[in-house]
Steps between C-alpha positions, in 0.01 A plus 500: 500500500355310797289191427316309772396135483409229745721238338810577291610196298841529334523243220254339257597132495294213637565605862408868460194434284370226732536724804337795324191297408447379857580827677275704269194381691630688805633826357653691210797331332770685306710258298822645358724330247809644340431365150183386326241349734557148361882506522630286787695183573164320519441566131807294407436201728476206263475181704201539729373502856552207737207373708380173652221416260445124473455202731839347416667814632498631858581808704775305678669412169496862383638615835781246487589589140519868599717427804738280299538756219574772758766286675275489808558870568137583425257578782286186529214691661488742205538219245209309655289815502568582133448145374184451710339830400636502145244274334214729606687805367554329162127422485439873547725576202288265292180666624647837396537374144844338481521212252718196567558221248282191525555143381258323264311354797416851623733495802778755535818400319743502792870525415801383699812713543841463659489424873132396499407142589155528339323661206356816659579793270197674351597682183374674190712406198843649576362844592335428836602829662371697201161327530473559877590866457246540219220368721597707804548822303156463342347486849716786633415733209129447563513569876374845598720518812830434319692764304805396299780754460735367234842654432517600866832415659527470880819670622485447878248411767414777747586444869570712810834584337315737267351677802849582623506223759805278550432144387758233581513130420423436867177698489209260547217736409591622151180585316427528131276789393506442122758570231656762277412406143643636175260551212735404218276660237542853639796451740303633798534335842171443681460440872269201546359468851365154583366330809642168376787455252556172315837426344446266205791609282625158389858390454844642431624313194676797343759499774654238268598531135302191398146457631160375391333792684350795312690830511283631787644242745749724679432418866331834572274383784772319692738795468232748613423296810868448583564875480206551736664265755267209429641149541617305194587129506653211295633719218783255426252252353482610136343243271637451151266327260699220338352542153471837335535507122859567394465811285772745615353811337159466664422673832330387712568134432217289362391235750474133406261374764592223741175331396678386183731286712195373683362414156810291427763736355859408588809712558803412290849628431591644162626158391159353577572323830256503793669623817248564778514145642862574602370767736166370629299180471196707398688602186351793309214518753725586796425833679615815325803575717648158423426519127635856468827406679535189286465702180739764635755228574464338157550838332810574707650157426430510127545871436169499312253788509188284534362148536205347316146408594395204290131465422532356149317188618184694595174451315473809280128557558525468880809722514340780302180476708687517831780742406382718208689809615830312532444319168436828314801667664734215403368490143548877468871444569529212255492231770255225414477319838409173324815512288743694722572511871428833672806690632449606862696671778416593863366852567396683817134425552373546857600654832409281799585770754349843546299708745453299818131441577291289737216262411270799432750668263574772758850646473699634796369848412147575622227524235738368235440159345704307244370227269630312199863466399616810690399333830688240703227288656700191598333283234801447275788452741827468309337427164152547350310192388373549144157666467469575873543875448162574341340293776685698767386827342127422510509351850682797654298755299184347649638499855632856469163620372322333793707662775554836329128538431423426865738778609426765239235693697728536803779672304515874431689686229815683610426866427848653532683322216701751293525494122811355336798730545686547172680820599855526368464226238551538128470292184767236446764609253578154367275193486813292438581530873187297579510251213868415549463457876205266442708282268780490754267389782350228283843371395627500858198304623503252210874431519548491877163435664337252263422128514836415660675734745815527709614724784750668269237570233256639757766728649594631157134559412444686827800729444403579140138564590596738781668730248191499277275563801693812603506633144128446452399647836693817413320514166163433666543785750557765233285371212129543425325168555455267205382139489834376360697672775279352772508153345880508496498608865273208586699248297820601682315460832375152405847396384642615834238303693561181300875526556464590869269206569716264291814598694316434825395145410813289527370164378371387163125442507236515228557785258799630696793287383853577615804339337752583774669175604505615860120509507312182575195432287184462706358148486 
């Protein structure tokens, strides 16, 4: 079936929803999401959204904090743009119905997180992302120009390649005409023709065996764009959140927000000793890459499976008011945080790299934009500063909507796009081929391409992944399309890109930390 729309938005997190609302004034918007409409990485964002909000803070301070956290590899022009425009975008979220916590005096209760020099994090309890998504979805559902297609899984974007034209990585005029999308409720593949396509597919946490990301985070958007010869950047910078709840049988991992350390919680070894001051003078409030490596090192030295987060000294009433979700989760596992320390361990949390875009969210493929976690904007550099990601999403969604809406009337639909060709494919005989390969990829990435890396580990990961890639491509060519098969294909692609980019960067910087003695650590 052919479907036509002005704007095709792939993904229903804060970035996709924000774009959809703004673009809907200029044309029809089709928003596709592979799960329920409210399922996204945004939904699980606990801490908040960073913005310059009070007189004691300044744009220059926020810029400097972002540059420092990213090891000065961030694009200062982009950082200045996001920080400067961000406050206005947050005000828009509030106008759309988003609630943020307020202090008794009526002012917003601004939190402080690792790497920030000021209190500038607006939050709602410990479910900020859930609250933002609730407000945006309410607006999106009520907009006559937006249609949500849930349980629709984007397989590939459509380019000249599907018209039989040769497209190489050197081609400068690759165009996107829409996407092939699988309706997972009836297993039919629809051809969606769009004047403008927006990739807002989120992260890729399930490339690793331990992640705080929901199960949908399989790097689909980045993999689709890479296959279409779009440019991808900074994939080596994979952020591991230092504190996910240690509960080995739970997947994905439950996040213990960084805001708790901003609130005064302290990291300790299993024998109750504080250790972060050994690694950084900021202690438990050091940036995430430093804290995650410190915990990783303590675990390797002690042989323990986890460290503790100590918040036994917190005021019970304040703790429960600020972190009700975390409190209830801990109590459900028999951990009273006022009597026991909380066991925590690092888990994959955020991908700083992704689809390369400019300041208007334009990718290297014409009429294709990327926003949110799947995009590489230059904001994060080698490491994301806490709570900058939601800010980045709304700023770039706004800018993308501005320029895309201005262009929409000058773009025509491509009429000659063929339907998906499934000739010669058949149903998979054994699901175990997919599930086992997925486990292998996740183990390879976690063991060899995690918080600490080496040239030997990267080489071994590359060789193992190549075997899995060849096996899965052979399966893909002869098998009827399913979501699980495509997700595995994308996860293998993302793993390859992370390894390839990590092998290319020879010095330790930010989230990319090499242990080879021959490699000099960047100052």
